[in-house]
GROMACS .gro file of C-alpha atoms in nm:
model
  296
    1UNK     CA    1  13.574  17.489   1.030
    2UNK     CA    2  13.851  17.611   1.260
    3UNK     CA    3  14.051  17.377   1.405
    4UNK     CA    4  13.927  17.476   1.791
    5UNK     CA    5  13.583  17.371   1.643
    6UNK     CA    6  13.699  17.050   1.516
    7UNK     CA    7  13.835  16.933   1.848
    8UNK     CA    8  13.519  17.048   2.032
    9UNK     CA    9  13.309  16.827   1.810
   10UNK     CA   10  13.539  16.538   1.836
   11UNK     CA   11  13.531  16.626   2.223
   12UNK     CA   12  13.131  16.589   2.196
   13UNK     CA   13  13.153  16.286   2.012
   14UNK     CA   14  13.390  16.146   2.233
   15UNK     CA   15  13.142  16.224   2.564
   16UNK     CA   16  12.834  16.065   2.351
   17UNK     CA   17  12.996  15.762   2.301
   18UNK     CA   18  13.107  15.703   2.649
   19UNK     CA   19  12.753  15.801   2.782
   20UNK     CA   20  12.597  15.531   2.509
   21UNK     CA   21  12.843  15.263   2.632
   22UNK     CA   22  12.756  15.354   3.010
   23UNK     CA   23  12.384  15.300   2.935
   24UNK     CA   24  12.469  14.960   2.771
   25UNK     CA   25  12.623  14.872   3.061
   26UNK     CA   26  12.360  14.973   3.284
   27UNK     CA   27  12.098  14.780   3.054
   28UNK     CA   28  12.318  14.476   3.031
   29UNK     CA   29  12.327  14.449   3.416
   30UNK     CA   30  11.948  14.503   3.465
   31UNK     CA   31  11.867  14.213   3.248
   32UNK     CA   32  12.172  13.979   3.398
   33UNK     CA   33  11.884  13.783   3.558
   34UNK     CA   34  11.661  13.702   3.239
   35UNK     CA   35  11.981  13.652   3.034
   36UNK     CA   36  12.093  13.336   3.240
   37UNK     CA   37  11.765  13.192   3.211
   38UNK     CA   38  11.745  13.272   2.796
   39UNK     CA   39  12.123  13.104   2.795
   40UNK     CA   40  12.016  12.784   2.921
   41UNK     CA   41  11.740  12.794   2.697
   42UNK     CA   42  11.945  12.899   2.425
   43UNK     CA   43  12.209  12.642   2.473
   44UNK     CA   44  12.005  12.374   2.556
   45UNK     CA   45  11.797  12.448   2.228
   46UNK     CA   46  12.122  12.447   2.022
   47UNK     CA   47  12.257  12.109   2.182
   48UNK     CA   48  11.932  11.935   2.068
   49UNK     CA   49  12.002  12.036   1.726
   50UNK     CA   50  11.814  12.386   1.751
   51UNK     CA   51  11.900  12.706   1.562
   52UNK     CA   52  12.126  12.969   1.731
   53UNK     CA   53  11.911  13.227   1.919
   54UNK     CA   54  11.598  12.976   1.938
   55UNK     CA   55  11.466  13.002   2.283
   56UNK     CA   56  11.255  12.720   2.231
   57UNK     CA   57  11.114  12.579   2.561
   58UNK     CA   58  11.423  12.623   2.784
   59UNK     CA   59  11.303  12.965   2.899
   60UNK     CA   60  11.327  12.942   3.265
   61UNK     CA   61  11.321  13.230   3.566
   62UNK     CA   62  11.655  13.369   3.578
   63UNK     CA   63  11.801  13.451   3.865
   64UNK     CA   64  12.120  13.700   3.966
   65UNK     CA   65  12.454  13.593   3.844
   66UNK     CA   66  12.680  13.631   4.171
   67UNK     CA   67  12.978  13.824   4.153
   68UNK     CA   68  13.207  13.555   4.367
   69UNK     CA   69  13.225  13.492   4.740
   70UNK     CA   70  12.971  13.247   4.660
   71UNK     CA   71  13.081  12.903   4.494
   72UNK     CA   72  12.916  12.598   4.360
   73UNK     CA   73  12.792  12.294   4.504
   74UNK     CA   74  13.107  12.087   4.540
   75UNK     CA   75  13.278  12.165   4.185
   76UNK     CA   76  13.646  12.241   4.324
   77UNK     CA   77  13.876  12.281   4.607
   78UNK     CA   78  13.876  12.684   4.635
   79UNK     CA   79  13.803  12.804   4.988
   80UNK     CA   80  13.500  13.028   4.861
   81UNK     CA   81  13.334  12.737   4.678
   82UNK     CA   82  13.372  12.478   4.960
   83UNK     CA   83  13.239  12.735   5.217
   84UNK     CA   84  12.959  12.798   5.012
   85UNK     CA   85  12.877  12.437   4.903
   86UNK     CA   86  12.890  12.407   5.303
   87UNK     CA   87  12.624  12.672   5.341
   88UNK     CA   88  12.408  12.540   5.057
   89UNK     CA   89  12.400  12.197   5.159
   90UNK     CA   90  12.294  12.311   5.531
   91UNK     CA   91  12.001  12.534   5.397
   92UNK     CA   92  11.696  12.507   5.539
   93UNK     CA   93  11.436  12.364   5.299
   94UNK     CA   94  11.103  12.525   5.280
   95UNK     CA   95  10.821  12.369   5.433
   96UNK     CA   96  10.661  12.301   5.089
   97UNK     CA   97  10.977  12.121   4.971
   98UNK     CA   98  11.116  11.951   5.301
   99UNK     CA   99  10.910  11.632   5.345
  100UNK     CA  100  10.886  11.550   4.959
  101UNK     CA  101  10.969  11.212   4.829
  102UNK     CA  102  11.037  11.111   4.473
  103UNK     CA  103  10.689  10.948   4.355
  104UNK     CA  104  10.839  10.830   3.978
  105UNK     CA  105  11.019  10.521   3.980
  106UNK     CA  106  11.390  10.552   3.840
  107UNK     CA  107  11.284  10.291   3.582
  108UNK     CA  108  11.401  10.304   3.174
  109UNK     CA  109  11.102  10.495   3.110
  110UNK     CA  110  11.193  10.772   3.351
  111UNK     CA  111  11.565  10.788   3.266
  112UNK     CA  112  11.474  10.840   2.915
  113UNK     CA  113  11.201  11.119   2.997
  114UNK     CA  114  11.518  11.275   3.205
  115UNK     CA  115  11.759  11.247   2.967
  116UNK     CA  116  11.573  11.461   2.718
  117UNK     CA  117  11.496  11.723   2.936
  118UNK     CA  118  11.826  11.707   3.075
  119UNK     CA  119  11.950  11.770   2.744
  120UNK     CA  120  11.731  12.054   2.682
  121UNK     CA  121  11.767  12.230   3.000
  122UNK     CA  122  12.053  12.139   3.188
  123UNK     CA  123  12.342  12.024   2.981
  124UNK     CA  124  12.446  12.365   2.846
  125UNK     CA  125  12.581  12.459   3.197
  126UNK     CA  126  12.608  12.125   3.425
  127UNK     CA  127  12.768  11.915   3.114
  128UNK     CA  128  12.699  11.570   2.957
  129UNK     CA  129  12.834  11.401   3.277
  130UNK     CA  130  12.681  11.631   3.524
  131UNK     CA  131  13.027  11.768   3.671
  132UNK     CA  132  12.935  12.125   3.600
  133UNK     CA  133  13.141  12.168   3.298
  134UNK     CA  134  12.890  12.272   2.999
  135UNK     CA  135  13.001  12.506   2.738
  136UNK     CA  136  12.790  12.756   2.913
  137UNK     CA  137  12.861  12.709   3.254
  138UNK     CA  138  13.209  12.811   3.157
  139UNK     CA  139  13.096  13.193   3.142
  140UNK     CA  140  12.905  13.201   3.485
  141UNK     CA  141  13.049  13.327   3.829
  142UNK     CA  142  12.961  13.104   4.013
  143UNK     CA  143  12.986  12.782   3.813
  144UNK     CA  144  12.754  12.549   3.806
  145UNK     CA  145  12.730  12.257   4.057
  146UNK     CA  146  12.864  11.934   3.959
  147UNK     CA  147  12.511  11.766   4.006
  148UNK     CA  148  12.635  11.422   3.920
  149UNK     CA  149  12.805  11.410   4.276
  150UNK     CA  150  12.618  11.646   4.494
  151UNK     CA  151  12.253  11.466   4.393
  152UNK     CA  152  12.410  11.157   4.565
  153UNK     CA  153  12.380  11.329   4.896
  154UNK     CA  154  12.090  11.544   4.900
  155UNK     CA  155  11.747  11.438   4.956
  156UNK     CA  156  11.461  11.437   4.726
  157UNK     CA  157  11.291  11.776   4.866
  158UNK     CA  158  11.624  11.956   4.813
  159UNK     CA  159  11.690  11.876   4.479
  160UNK     CA  160  11.319  11.947   4.357
  161UNK     CA  161  11.331  12.269   4.546
  162UNK     CA  162  11.658  12.389   4.391
  163UNK     CA  163  11.522  12.277   4.040
  164UNK     CA  164  11.178  12.450   4.114
  165UNK     CA  165  11.307  12.778   4.232
  166UNK     CA  166  11.674  12.795   4.120
  167UNK     CA  167  11.990  12.987   4.271
  168UNK     CA  168  11.818  13.305   4.368
  169UNK     CA  169  11.844  13.190   4.753
  170UNK     CA  170  12.239  13.158   4.683
  171UNK     CA  171  12.273  13.392   4.434
  172UNK     CA  172  12.375  13.200   4.138
  173UNK     CA  173  12.265  13.194   3.807
  174UNK     CA  174  12.061  12.895   3.822
  175UNK     CA  175  11.713  12.975   3.663
  176UNK     CA  176  11.395  12.880   3.857
  177UNK     CA  177  11.223  12.577   3.599
  178UNK     CA  178  10.895  12.563   3.793
  179UNK     CA  179  10.735  12.769   3.524
  180UNK     CA  180  10.862  12.566   3.230
  181UNK     CA  181  10.899  12.184   3.341
  182UNK     CA  182  10.586  12.010   3.473
  183UNK     CA  183  10.635  11.820   3.820
  184UNK     CA  184  10.678  11.465   3.682
  185UNK     CA  185  10.945  11.594   3.429
  186UNK     CA  186  11.138  11.751   3.746
  187UNK     CA  187  11.120  11.418   3.924
  188UNK     CA  188  11.265  11.247   3.595
  189UNK     CA  189  11.529  11.505   3.620
  190UNK     CA  190  11.661  11.366   3.946
  191UNK     CA  191  11.606  11.038   3.895
  192UNK     CA  192  11.832  11.097   3.565
  193UNK     CA  193  12.093  11.330   3.803
  194UNK     CA  194  12.140  11.049   4.024
  195UNK     CA  195  12.172  10.782   3.766
  196UNK     CA  196  12.454  10.980   3.605
  197UNK     CA  197  12.632  10.987   3.930
  198UNK     CA  198  12.623  10.597   4.070
  199UNK     CA  199  12.669  10.507   3.730
  200UNK     CA  200  12.341  10.365   3.596
  201UNK     CA  201  12.405  10.559   3.277
  202UNK     CA  202  12.733  10.716   3.167
  203UNK     CA  203  13.030  10.646   3.314
  204UNK     CA  204  12.941  10.768   3.648
  205UNK     CA  205  13.176  10.888   3.915
  206UNK     CA  206  13.512  10.711   3.871
  207UNK     CA  207  13.575  10.515   4.227
  208UNK     CA  208  13.962  10.594   4.200
  209UNK     CA  209  13.931  10.954   4.143
  210UNK     CA  210  13.673  10.958   4.410
  211UNK     CA  211  13.938  10.808   4.636
  212UNK     CA  212  14.199  11.039   4.513
  213UNK     CA  213  14.004  11.338   4.570
  214UNK     CA  214  13.919  11.213   4.906
  215UNK     CA  215  14.306  11.133   5.005
  216UNK     CA  216  14.402  11.507   4.862
  217UNK     CA  217  14.096  11.672   5.085
  218UNK     CA  218  14.218  11.478   5.395
  219UNK     CA  219  14.593  11.556   5.293
  220UNK     CA  220  14.496  11.917   5.298
  221UNK     CA  221  14.360  11.940   5.632
  222UNK     CA  222  14.609  11.765   5.787
  223UNK     CA  223  14.887  12.020   5.601
  224UNK     CA  224  14.624  12.305   5.723
  225UNK     CA  225  14.657  12.158   6.100
  226UNK     CA  226  14.244  12.105   6.117
  227UNK     CA  227  14.290  11.734   6.121
  228UNK     CA  228  14.539  11.472   6.247
  229UNK     CA  229  14.694  11.222   6.026
  230UNK     CA  230  14.513  10.942   6.235
  231UNK     CA  231  14.163  11.075   6.233
  232UNK     CA  232  14.234  11.130   5.850
  233UNK     CA  233  14.316  10.787   5.798
  234UNK     CA  234  14.017  10.689   5.974
  235UNK     CA  235  13.795  10.899   5.805
  236UNK     CA  236  13.933  10.750   5.466
  237UNK     CA  237  13.902  10.394   5.583
  238UNK     CA  238  13.543  10.456   5.663
  239UNK     CA  239  13.379  10.672   5.392
  240UNK     CA  240  13.298  10.407   5.155
  241UNK     CA  241  13.112  10.229   5.407
  242UNK     CA  242  12.945  10.538   5.515
  243UNK     CA  243  12.867  10.632   5.141
  244UNK     CA  244  12.700  10.291   5.061
  245UNK     CA  245  12.473  10.348   5.396
  246UNK     CA  246  12.383  10.713   5.304
  247UNK     CA  247  12.305  10.571   4.933
  248UNK     CA  248  12.073  10.342   5.067
  249UNK     CA  249  11.879  10.603   5.265
  250UNK     CA  250  11.892  10.863   4.959
  251UNK     CA  251  11.583  11.056   4.879
  252UNK     CA  252  11.465  11.004   5.221
  253UNK     CA  253  11.408  11.232   5.516
  254UNK     CA  254  11.356  11.590   5.557
  255UNK     CA  255  11.692  11.757   5.511
  256UNK     CA  256  11.990  11.763   5.327
  257UNK     CA  257  12.187  11.429   5.351
  258UNK     CA  258  12.457  11.563   5.525
  259UNK     CA  259  12.244  11.666   5.784
  260UNK     CA  260  12.103  11.290   5.807
  261UNK     CA  261  12.431  11.140   5.862
  262UNK     CA  262  12.469  11.125   6.246
  263UNK     CA  263  12.144  10.919   6.225
  264UNK     CA  264  12.306  10.679   5.978
  265UNK     CA  265  12.637  10.644   6.182
  266UNK     CA  266  12.444  10.545   6.468
  267UNK     CA  267  12.252  10.303   6.281
  268UNK     CA  268  12.578  10.159   6.139
  269UNK     CA  269  12.712  10.142   6.485
  270UNK     CA  270  12.384   9.973   6.614
  271UNK     CA  271  12.416   9.733   6.300
  272UNK     CA  272  12.786   9.657   6.400
  273UNK     CA  273  12.939   9.743   6.065
  274UNK     CA  274  13.096  10.062   6.235
  275UNK     CA  275  13.249  10.142   6.576
  276UNK     CA  276  13.131  10.399   6.765
  277UNK     CA  277  13.494  10.548   6.769
  278UNK     CA  278  13.508  10.520   6.357
  279UNK     CA  279  13.178  10.711   6.384
  280UNK     CA  280  13.286  11.011   6.626
  281UNK     CA  281  13.586  11.064   6.378
  282UNK     CA  282  13.394  11.054   6.068
  283UNK     CA  283  13.175  11.335   6.189
  284UNK     CA  284  13.481  11.517   6.370
  285UNK     CA  285  13.667  11.514   6.050
  286UNK     CA  286  13.398  11.582   5.814
  287UNK     CA  287  13.312  11.893   6.017
  288UNK     CA  288  13.654  11.995   6.073
  289UNK     CA  289  13.691  12.018   5.664
  290UNK     CA  290  13.369  12.176   5.591
  291UNK     CA  291  13.456  12.445   5.861
  292UNK     CA  292  13.778  12.482   5.664
  293UNK     CA  293  13.644  12.511   5.369
  294UNK     CA  294  13.830  12.190   5.210
  295UNK     CA  295  13.514  11.945   5.183
  296UNK     CA  296  13.433  11.831   4.841
   0.00000   0.00000   0.00000
């Protein structure tokens, strides 16, 4: 074979290899939604001691994996992530979910069922502590939600909607679990997620760490010029009282808990546990931090 023939042969092989690689890239992209659901199922099965590659029962309806822009539901200080958090938390809940209230009591039996389901379907991405730090979640963009935290401020209907239909509304990789997980188990999951955050099980959210996070958030708002130092101090001073009142109301109402805050604050003012000036300042600071993408 002449040298020229060898060159053309090698060139032809290289072109064919590039074409195959390009085709594989297209195929992988087209199957990304399914991959997300498979990833949850495979990792969940492995966490339970299953063999690698086993899908088990952890097969959800996958959704697209966003390529940036959309952040998670409160897992970090990034501008994009927190702006997306605001969008997600204020999203309109579909009518069939809006008025739902958890019919399953958060007793030991429910928490045990919820733990079993969480370890099978959720832990691989959301992590054992529910802070979005699971092994499989590290590969996802946007990152998984810190559900131990966000479950404390979202209504039953909102959480049931997100578990049932996944993250397709927000371009996240969260699979839709309505076909794989029965209704009672989804409610058990909600009980378990909330127990992760309030310390009923596990270590809960560290109060000192939460206070430090709030202080950092307010300091960033003051530095950015979106709130005053005095208003930030008032916000921090009443935050624990507002959180306690919100916890008493948790799971009720037809919208995200954040949208119910004005009503909760009005009740606190009426009860004398908060002044009107404190309530007004709290909402002003909250909205300013949200709009600036600084709220956690």
